[in-house]
mmCIF file of C-alpha atoms in Angstrom:
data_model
loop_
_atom_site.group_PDB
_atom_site.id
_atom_site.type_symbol
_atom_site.label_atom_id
_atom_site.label_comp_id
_atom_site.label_asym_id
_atom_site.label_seq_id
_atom_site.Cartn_x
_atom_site.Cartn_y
_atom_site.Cartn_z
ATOM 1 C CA UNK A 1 0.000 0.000 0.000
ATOM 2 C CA UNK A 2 2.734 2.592 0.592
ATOM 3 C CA UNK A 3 4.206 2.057 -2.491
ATOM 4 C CA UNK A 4 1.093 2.575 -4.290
ATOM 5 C CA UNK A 5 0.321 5.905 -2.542
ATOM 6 C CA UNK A 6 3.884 7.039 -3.004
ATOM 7 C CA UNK A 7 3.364 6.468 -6.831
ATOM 8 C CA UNK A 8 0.108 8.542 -6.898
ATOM 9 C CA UNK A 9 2.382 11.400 -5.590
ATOM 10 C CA UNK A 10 5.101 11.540 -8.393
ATOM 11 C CA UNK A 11 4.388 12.390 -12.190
ATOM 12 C CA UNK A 12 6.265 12.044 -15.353
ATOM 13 C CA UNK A 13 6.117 12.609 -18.574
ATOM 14 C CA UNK A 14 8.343 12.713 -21.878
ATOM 15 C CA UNK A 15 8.096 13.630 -25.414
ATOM 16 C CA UNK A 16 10.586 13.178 -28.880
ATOM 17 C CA UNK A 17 9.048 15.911 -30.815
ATOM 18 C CA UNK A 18 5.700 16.209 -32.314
ATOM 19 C CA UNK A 19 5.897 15.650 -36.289
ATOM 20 C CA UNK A 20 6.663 11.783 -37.196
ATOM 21 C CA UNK A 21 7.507 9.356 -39.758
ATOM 22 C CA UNK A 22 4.411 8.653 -41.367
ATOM 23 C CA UNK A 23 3.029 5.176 -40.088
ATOM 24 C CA UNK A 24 3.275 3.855 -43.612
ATOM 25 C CA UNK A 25 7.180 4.427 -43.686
ATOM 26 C CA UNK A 26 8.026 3.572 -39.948
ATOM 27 C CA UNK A 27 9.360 0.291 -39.714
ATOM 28 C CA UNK A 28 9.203 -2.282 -37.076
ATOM 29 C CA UNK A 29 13.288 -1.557 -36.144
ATOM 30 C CA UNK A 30 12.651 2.100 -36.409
ATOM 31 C CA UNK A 31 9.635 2.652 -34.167
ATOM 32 C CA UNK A 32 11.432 0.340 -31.896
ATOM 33 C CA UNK A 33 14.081 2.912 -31.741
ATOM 34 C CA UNK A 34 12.073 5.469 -30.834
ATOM 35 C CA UNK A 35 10.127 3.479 -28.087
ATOM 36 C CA UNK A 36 13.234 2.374 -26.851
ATOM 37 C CA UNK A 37 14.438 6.009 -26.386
ATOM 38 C CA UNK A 38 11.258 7.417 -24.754
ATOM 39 C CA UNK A 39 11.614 4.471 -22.588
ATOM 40 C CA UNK A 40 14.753 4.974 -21.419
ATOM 41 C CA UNK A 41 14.444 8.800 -20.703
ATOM 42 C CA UNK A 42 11.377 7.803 -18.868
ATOM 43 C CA UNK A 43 13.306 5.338 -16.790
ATOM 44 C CA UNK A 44 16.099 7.974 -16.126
ATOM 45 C CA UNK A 45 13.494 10.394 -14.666
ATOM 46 C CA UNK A 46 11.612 8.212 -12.812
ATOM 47 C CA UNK A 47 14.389 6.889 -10.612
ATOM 48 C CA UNK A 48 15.321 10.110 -9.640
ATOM 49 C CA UNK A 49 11.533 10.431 -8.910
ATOM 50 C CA UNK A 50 11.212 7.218 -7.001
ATOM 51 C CA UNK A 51 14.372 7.616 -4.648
ATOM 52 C CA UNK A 52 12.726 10.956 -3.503
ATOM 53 C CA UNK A 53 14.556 13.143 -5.796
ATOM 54 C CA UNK A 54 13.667 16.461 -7.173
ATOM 55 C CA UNK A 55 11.540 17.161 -10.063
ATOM 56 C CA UNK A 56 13.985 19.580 -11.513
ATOM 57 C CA UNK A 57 16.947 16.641 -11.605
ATOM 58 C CA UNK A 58 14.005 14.378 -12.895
ATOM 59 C CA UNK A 59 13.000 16.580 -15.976
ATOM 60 C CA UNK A 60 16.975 17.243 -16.347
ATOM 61 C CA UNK A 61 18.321 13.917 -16.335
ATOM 62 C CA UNK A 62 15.312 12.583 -19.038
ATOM 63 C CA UNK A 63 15.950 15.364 -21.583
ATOM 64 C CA UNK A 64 19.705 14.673 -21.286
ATOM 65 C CA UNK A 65 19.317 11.024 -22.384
ATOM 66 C CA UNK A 66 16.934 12.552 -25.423
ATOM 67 C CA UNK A 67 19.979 14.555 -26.279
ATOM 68 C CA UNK A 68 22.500 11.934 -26.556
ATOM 69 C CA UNK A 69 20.327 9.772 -28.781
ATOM 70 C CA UNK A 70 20.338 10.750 -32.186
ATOM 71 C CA UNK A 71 16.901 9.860 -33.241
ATOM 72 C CA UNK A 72 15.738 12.882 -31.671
ATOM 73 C CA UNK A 73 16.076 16.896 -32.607
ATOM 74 C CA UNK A 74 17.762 17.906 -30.078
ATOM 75 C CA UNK A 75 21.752 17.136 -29.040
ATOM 76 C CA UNK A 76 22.847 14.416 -31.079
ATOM 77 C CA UNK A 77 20.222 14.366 -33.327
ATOM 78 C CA UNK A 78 20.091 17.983 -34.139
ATOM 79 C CA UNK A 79 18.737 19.480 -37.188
ATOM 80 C CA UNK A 80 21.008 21.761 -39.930
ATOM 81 C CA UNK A 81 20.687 25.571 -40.405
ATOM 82 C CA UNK A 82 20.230 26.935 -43.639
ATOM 83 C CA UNK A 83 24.176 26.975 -43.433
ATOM 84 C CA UNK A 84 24.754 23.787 -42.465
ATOM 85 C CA UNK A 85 25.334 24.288 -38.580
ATOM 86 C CA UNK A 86 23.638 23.528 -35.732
ATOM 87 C CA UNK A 87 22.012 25.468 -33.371
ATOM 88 C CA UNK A 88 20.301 24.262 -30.244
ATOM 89 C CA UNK A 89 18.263 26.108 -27.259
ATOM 90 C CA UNK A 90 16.825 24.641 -24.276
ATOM 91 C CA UNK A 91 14.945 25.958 -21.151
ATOM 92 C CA UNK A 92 14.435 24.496 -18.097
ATOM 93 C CA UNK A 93 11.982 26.103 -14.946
ATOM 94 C CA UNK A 94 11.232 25.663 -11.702
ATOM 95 C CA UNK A 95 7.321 25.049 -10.817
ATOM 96 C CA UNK A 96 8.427 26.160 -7.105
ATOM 97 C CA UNK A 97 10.461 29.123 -7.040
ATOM 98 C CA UNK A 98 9.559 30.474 -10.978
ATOM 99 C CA UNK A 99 13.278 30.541 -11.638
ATOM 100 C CA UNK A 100 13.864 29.353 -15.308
ATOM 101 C CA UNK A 101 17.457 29.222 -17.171
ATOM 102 C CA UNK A 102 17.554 28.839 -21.174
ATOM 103 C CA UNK A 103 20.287 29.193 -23.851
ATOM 104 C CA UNK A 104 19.738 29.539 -27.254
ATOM 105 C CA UNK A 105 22.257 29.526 -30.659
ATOM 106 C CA UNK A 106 24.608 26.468 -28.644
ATOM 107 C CA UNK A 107 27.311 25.414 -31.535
ATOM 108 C CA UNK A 108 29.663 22.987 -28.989
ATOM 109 C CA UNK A 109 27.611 22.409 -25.283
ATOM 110 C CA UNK A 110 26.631 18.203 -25.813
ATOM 111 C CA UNK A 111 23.857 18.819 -23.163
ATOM 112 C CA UNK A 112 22.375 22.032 -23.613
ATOM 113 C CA UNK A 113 19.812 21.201 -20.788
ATOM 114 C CA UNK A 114 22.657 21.345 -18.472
ATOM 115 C CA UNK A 115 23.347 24.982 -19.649
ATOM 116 C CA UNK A 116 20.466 25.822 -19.572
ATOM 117 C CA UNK A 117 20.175 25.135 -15.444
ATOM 118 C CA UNK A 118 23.555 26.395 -14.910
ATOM 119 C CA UNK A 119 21.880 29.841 -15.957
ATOM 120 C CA UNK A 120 19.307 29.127 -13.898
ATOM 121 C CA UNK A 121 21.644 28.030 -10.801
ATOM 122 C CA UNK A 122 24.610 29.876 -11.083
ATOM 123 C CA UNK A 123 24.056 33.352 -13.270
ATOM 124 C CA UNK A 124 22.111 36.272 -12.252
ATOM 125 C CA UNK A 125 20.500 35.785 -15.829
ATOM 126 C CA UNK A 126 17.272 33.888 -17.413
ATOM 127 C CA UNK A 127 18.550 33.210 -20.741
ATOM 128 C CA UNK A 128 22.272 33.227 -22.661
ATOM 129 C CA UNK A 129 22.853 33.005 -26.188
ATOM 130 C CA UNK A 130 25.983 32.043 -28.230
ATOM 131 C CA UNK A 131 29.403 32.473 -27.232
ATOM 132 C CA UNK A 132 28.422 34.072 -23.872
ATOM 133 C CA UNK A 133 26.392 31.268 -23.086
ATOM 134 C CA UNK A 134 29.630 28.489 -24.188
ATOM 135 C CA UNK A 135 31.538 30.766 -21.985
ATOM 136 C CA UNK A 136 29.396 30.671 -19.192
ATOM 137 C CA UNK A 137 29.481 26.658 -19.990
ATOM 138 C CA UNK A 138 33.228 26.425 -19.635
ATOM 139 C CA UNK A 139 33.674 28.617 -16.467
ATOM 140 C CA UNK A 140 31.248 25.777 -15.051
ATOM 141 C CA UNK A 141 33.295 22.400 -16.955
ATOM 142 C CA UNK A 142 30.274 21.713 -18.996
ATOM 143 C CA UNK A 143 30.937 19.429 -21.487
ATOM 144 C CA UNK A 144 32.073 20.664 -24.663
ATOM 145 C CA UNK A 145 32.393 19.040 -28.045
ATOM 146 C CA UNK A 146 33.447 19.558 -31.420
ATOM 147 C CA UNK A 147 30.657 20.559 -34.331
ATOM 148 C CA UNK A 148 31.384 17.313 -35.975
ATOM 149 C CA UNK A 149 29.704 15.543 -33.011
ATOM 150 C CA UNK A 150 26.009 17.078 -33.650
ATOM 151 C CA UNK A 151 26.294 15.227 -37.746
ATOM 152 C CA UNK A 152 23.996 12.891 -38.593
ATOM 153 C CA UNK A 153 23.355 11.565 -42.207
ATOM 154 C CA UNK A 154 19.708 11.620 -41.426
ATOM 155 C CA UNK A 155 19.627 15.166 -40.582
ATOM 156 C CA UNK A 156 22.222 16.593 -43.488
ATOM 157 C CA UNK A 157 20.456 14.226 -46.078
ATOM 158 C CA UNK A 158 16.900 16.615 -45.181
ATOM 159 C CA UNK A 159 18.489 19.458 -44.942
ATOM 160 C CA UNK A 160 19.547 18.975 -48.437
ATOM 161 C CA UNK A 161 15.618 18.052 -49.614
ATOM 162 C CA UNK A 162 14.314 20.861 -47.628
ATOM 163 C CA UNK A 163 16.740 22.834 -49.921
ATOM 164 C CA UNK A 164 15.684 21.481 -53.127
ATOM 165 C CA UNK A 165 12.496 21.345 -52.272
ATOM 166 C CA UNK A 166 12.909 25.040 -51.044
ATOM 167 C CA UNK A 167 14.470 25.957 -55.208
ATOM 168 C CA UNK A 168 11.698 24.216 -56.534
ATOM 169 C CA UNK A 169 8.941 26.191 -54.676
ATOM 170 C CA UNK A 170 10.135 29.551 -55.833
ATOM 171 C CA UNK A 171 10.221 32.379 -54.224
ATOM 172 C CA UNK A 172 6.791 33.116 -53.783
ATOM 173 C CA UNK A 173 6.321 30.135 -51.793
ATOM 174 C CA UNK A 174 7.091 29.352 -47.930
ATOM 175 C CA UNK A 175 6.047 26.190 -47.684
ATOM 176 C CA UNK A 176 8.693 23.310 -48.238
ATOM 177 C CA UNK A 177 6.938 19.846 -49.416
ATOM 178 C CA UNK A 178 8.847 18.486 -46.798
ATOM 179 C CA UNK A 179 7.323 16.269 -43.779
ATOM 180 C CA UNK A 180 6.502 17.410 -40.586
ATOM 181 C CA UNK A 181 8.830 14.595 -39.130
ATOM 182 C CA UNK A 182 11.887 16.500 -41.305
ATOM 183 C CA UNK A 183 11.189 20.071 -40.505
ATOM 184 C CA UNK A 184 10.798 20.092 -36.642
ATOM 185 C CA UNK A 185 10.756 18.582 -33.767
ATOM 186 C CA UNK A 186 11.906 18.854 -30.128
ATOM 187 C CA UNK A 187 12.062 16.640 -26.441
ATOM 188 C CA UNK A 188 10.558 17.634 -23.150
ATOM 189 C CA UNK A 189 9.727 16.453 -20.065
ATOM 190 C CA UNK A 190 7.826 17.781 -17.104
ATOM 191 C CA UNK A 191 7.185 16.304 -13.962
ATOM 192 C CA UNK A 192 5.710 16.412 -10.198
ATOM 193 C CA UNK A 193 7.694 15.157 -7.255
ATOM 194 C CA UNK A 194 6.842 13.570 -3.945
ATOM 195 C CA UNK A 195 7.004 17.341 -2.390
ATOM 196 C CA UNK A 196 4.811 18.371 -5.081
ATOM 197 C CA UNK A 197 6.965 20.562 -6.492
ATOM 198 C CA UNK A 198 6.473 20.531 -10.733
ATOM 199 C CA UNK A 199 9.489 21.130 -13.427
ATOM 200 C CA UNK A 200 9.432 21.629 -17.293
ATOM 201 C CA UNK A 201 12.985 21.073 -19.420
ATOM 202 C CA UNK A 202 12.290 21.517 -23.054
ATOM 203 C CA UNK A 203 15.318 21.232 -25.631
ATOM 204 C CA UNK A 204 15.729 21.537 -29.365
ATOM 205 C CA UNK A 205 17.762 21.708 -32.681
ATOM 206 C CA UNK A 206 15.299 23.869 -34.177
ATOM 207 C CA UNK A 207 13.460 23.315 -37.746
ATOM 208 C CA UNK A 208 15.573 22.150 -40.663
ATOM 209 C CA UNK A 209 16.780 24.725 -42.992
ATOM 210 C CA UNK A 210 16.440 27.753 -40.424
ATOM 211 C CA UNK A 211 18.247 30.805 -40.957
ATOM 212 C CA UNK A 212 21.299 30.862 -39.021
ATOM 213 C CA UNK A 213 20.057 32.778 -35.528
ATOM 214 C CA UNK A 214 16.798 31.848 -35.457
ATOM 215 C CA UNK A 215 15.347 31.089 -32.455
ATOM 216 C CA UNK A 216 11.998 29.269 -31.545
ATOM 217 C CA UNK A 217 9.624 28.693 -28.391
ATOM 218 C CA UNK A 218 11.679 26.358 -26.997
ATOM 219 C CA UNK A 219 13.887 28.875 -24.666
ATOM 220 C CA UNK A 220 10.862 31.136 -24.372
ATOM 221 C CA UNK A 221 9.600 31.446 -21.129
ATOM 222 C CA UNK A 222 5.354 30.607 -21.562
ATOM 223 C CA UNK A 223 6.441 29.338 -25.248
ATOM 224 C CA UNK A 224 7.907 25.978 -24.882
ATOM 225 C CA UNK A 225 8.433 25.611 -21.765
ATOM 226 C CA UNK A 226 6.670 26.740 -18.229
ATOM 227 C CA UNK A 227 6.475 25.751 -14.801
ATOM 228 C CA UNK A 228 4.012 26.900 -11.712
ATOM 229 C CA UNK A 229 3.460 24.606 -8.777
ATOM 230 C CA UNK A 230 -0.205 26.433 -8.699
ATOM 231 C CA UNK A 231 -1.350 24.839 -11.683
ATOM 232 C CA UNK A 232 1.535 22.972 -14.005
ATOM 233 C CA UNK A 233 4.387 22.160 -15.824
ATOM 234 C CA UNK A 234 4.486 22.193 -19.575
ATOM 235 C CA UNK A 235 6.818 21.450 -22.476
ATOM 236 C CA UNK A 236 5.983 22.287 -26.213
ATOM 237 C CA UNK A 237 7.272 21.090 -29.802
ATOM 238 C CA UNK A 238 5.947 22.014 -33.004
ATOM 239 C CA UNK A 239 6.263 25.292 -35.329
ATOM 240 C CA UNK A 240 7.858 27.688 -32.485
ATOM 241 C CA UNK A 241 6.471 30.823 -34.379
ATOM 242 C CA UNK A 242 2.835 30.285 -33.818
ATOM 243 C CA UNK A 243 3.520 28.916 -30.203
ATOM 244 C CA UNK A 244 5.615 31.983 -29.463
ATOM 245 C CA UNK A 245 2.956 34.339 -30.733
ATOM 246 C CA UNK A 246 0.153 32.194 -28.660
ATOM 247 C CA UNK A 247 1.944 31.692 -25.320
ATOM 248 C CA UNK A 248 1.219 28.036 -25.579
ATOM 249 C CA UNK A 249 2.878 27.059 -22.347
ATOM 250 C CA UNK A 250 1.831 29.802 -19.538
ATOM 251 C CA UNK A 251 -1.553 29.982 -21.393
ATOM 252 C CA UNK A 252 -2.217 26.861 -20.199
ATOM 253 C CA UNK A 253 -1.403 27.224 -16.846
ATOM 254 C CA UNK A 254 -3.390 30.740 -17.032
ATOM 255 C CA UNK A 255 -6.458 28.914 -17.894
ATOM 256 C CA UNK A 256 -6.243 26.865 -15.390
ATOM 257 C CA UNK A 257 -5.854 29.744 -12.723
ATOM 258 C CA UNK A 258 -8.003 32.395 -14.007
ATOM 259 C CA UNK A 259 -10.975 30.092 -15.658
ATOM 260 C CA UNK A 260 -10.638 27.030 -13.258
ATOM 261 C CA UNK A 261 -11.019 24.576 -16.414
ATOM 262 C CA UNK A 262 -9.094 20.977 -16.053
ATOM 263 C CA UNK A 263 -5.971 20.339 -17.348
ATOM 264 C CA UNK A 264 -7.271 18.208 -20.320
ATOM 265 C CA UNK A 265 -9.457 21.408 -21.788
ATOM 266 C CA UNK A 266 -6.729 24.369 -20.927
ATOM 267 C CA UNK A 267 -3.821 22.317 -22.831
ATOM 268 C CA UNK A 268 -6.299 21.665 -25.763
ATOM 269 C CA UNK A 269 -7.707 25.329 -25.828
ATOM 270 C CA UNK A 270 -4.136 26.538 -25.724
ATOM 271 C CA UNK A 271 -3.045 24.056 -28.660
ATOM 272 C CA UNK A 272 -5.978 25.220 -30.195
ATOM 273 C CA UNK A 273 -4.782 28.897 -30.550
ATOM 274 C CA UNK A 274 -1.541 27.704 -31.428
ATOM 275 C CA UNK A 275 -3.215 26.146 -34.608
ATOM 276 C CA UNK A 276 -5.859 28.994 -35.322
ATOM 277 C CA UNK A 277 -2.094 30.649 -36.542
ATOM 278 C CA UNK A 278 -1.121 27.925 -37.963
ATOM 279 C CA UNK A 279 0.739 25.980 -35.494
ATOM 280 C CA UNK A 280 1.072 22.350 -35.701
ATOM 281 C CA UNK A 281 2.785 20.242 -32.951
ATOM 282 C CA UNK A 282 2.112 19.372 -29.819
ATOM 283 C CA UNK A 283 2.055 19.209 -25.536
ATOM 284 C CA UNK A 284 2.798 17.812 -22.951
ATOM 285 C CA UNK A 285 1.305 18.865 -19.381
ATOM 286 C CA UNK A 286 1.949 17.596 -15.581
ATOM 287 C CA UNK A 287 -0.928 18.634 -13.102
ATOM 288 C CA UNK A 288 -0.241 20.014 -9.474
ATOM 289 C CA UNK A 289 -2.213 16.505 -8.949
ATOM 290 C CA UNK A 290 0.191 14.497 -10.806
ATOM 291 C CA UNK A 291 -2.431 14.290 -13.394
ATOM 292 C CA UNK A 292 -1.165 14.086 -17.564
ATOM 293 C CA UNK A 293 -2.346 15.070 -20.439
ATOM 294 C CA UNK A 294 -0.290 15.113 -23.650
ATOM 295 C CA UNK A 295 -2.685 16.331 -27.101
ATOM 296 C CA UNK A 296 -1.071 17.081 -30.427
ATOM 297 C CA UNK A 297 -2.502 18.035 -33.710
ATOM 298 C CA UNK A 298 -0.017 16.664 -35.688
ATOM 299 C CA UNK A 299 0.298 12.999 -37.339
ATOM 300 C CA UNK A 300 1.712 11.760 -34.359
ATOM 301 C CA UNK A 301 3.766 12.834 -31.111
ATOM 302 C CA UNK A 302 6.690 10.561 -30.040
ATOM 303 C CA UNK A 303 5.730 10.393 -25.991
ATOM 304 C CA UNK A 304 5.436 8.907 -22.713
ATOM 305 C CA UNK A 305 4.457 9.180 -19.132
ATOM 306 C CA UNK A 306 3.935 6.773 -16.270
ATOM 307 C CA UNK A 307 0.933 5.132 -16.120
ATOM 308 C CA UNK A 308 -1.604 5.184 -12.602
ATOM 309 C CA UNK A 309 -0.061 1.037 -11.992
ATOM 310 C CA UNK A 310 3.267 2.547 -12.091
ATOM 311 C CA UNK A 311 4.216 1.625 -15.522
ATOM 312 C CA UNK A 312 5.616 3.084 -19.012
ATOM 313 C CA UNK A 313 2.650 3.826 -21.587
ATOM 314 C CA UNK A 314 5.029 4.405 -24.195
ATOM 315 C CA UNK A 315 2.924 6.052 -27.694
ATOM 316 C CA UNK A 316 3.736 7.380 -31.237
ATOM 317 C CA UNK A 317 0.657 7.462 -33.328
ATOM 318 C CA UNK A 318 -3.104 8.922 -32.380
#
């Protein structure tokens, strides 16, 4: 009985990036990839959870493993600039205190989540960008690596259709016949600890072919990423434009305060003005309850969360 009520108290859950391969290309090896992944960022946060740790070191420590595995946008797995870089921002926040650190424009940093909390932690800043924020990284012996590290085959080989595709289109045009699974995508994680204290970490390589600088909703406070222990703890992906100009993340948890609607309707309403832009992506929310919700508009939403028994519901497709 004690171990069931202490798993009532604690809540996580994960996401790869809303956008996937389309069901009719994902094979059995591949989707086990990505299951595999969610899975094992799940399992990272949730024994953090389960010894009594902190939500913060929870949401941290899940988004890290997303970053080191290269079937995600973020990290590894990062996406290509219009210049053939890449760029990655991350945010994390604190549900408790409201403190929040995020970077944005990361070249070398391996874990940009780490950055991102080492703002948070040990600057008297919110958010860092560039070579201030890789300087900040080495005062504090964060990990640095070589650009060559971030290249994956996968990731140059779109960048190069989004170009063509991009030529083809014309000038006139905007939109790239490209899929949503090659043009964006992000990881998250948010999560509720046995205080009760919440915790969002969001982190990204952006959308394929981006121009050099550009930076999404990721490492905007309310955008991507939000935390309040009054109401939640949220983590974005999808087209960071429209989520930027919508306030996806705090808009949720400003529902919830100021209209006293559940968790379920406040993350759909808030996706919902996200799309009447012309946002597509995704959510995913932890309640001051411990309660989840996770809705995308999108094909599908690489995600995860612990289930009431305890265990991983693991789920790519609607």
């Amino acid at each position: 009985m004690k171990q069931t009520a202490r798993r009532a108290r604690i809540a996580l859950a994960v996401h790869g990036g809303a956008g996937t391969i389309e069901r009719r290309q994902m094979t059995a090896e591949r989707e086990q990839e990505y299951r595999s992944g969610i899975e094992h960022a799940l399992r990272a946060g949730r024994d953090i959870l389960d010894r009594g740790g902190s939500s913060l070191d929870a949401v941290e420590a899940a988004v890290r493993v997303l970053e080191d595995d290269p079937n995600f946008n973020a990290g590894k797995g990062s996406v290509f600039t219009s210049a053939g870089t890449n760029e990655m921002d991350a945010a994390i926040m604190d549900g408790k205190t409201l403190n929040a650190g995020t970077v944005a424009c990361l070249e070398h940093v391996r874990n940009p989540i780490v950055l991102a909390r080492t703002v948070m932690e040990k600057s008297k800043h919110v958010m860092m960008v560039g070579k201030g924020a890789e300087e900040l990284a080495k005062r504090n012996d964060i990990e640095l690596v070589d650009a060559k590290y971030f290249f994956t085959q996968r990731r140059w080989d779109e960048l190069q259709k989004a170009k063509a595709a991009e030529k083809s289109a014309g000038d006139e045009s905007k939109k790239f016949i490209i899929s949503e699974a090659e043009s964006q995508g992000t990881v998250g994680a948010v999560a509720r600890d046995a205080q009760g204290n919440l915790a969002a970490a969001t982190s990204t390589g952006g959308t394929t072919n981006k121009l050099p600088g550009r930076v999404g909703d990721t490492p905007i406070v309310g955008a991507g990423t939000y935390a309040n222990n009054a109401t939640c703890a949220v983590s974005c992906t999808g087209d960071g434009e429209f989520f930027i100009r919508a306030m996806v993340a705090h808009q949720v948890s400003a529902l919830m305060e100021l209209s006293g609607i559940s968790l379920t309707e406040a993350a759909e309403r808030a996706l919902a003005d996200a799309q009447k832009l012309g946002g597509r992506g995704g959510l995913i929310v932890v309640g001051k309850d411990g309660s989840v919700t996770l809705p995308f508009n999108t094909s599908g939403m690489y995600r995860g969360y612990i289930g009431g028994d305890g265990r991983f519901v693991i789920e790519i497709y609607k």
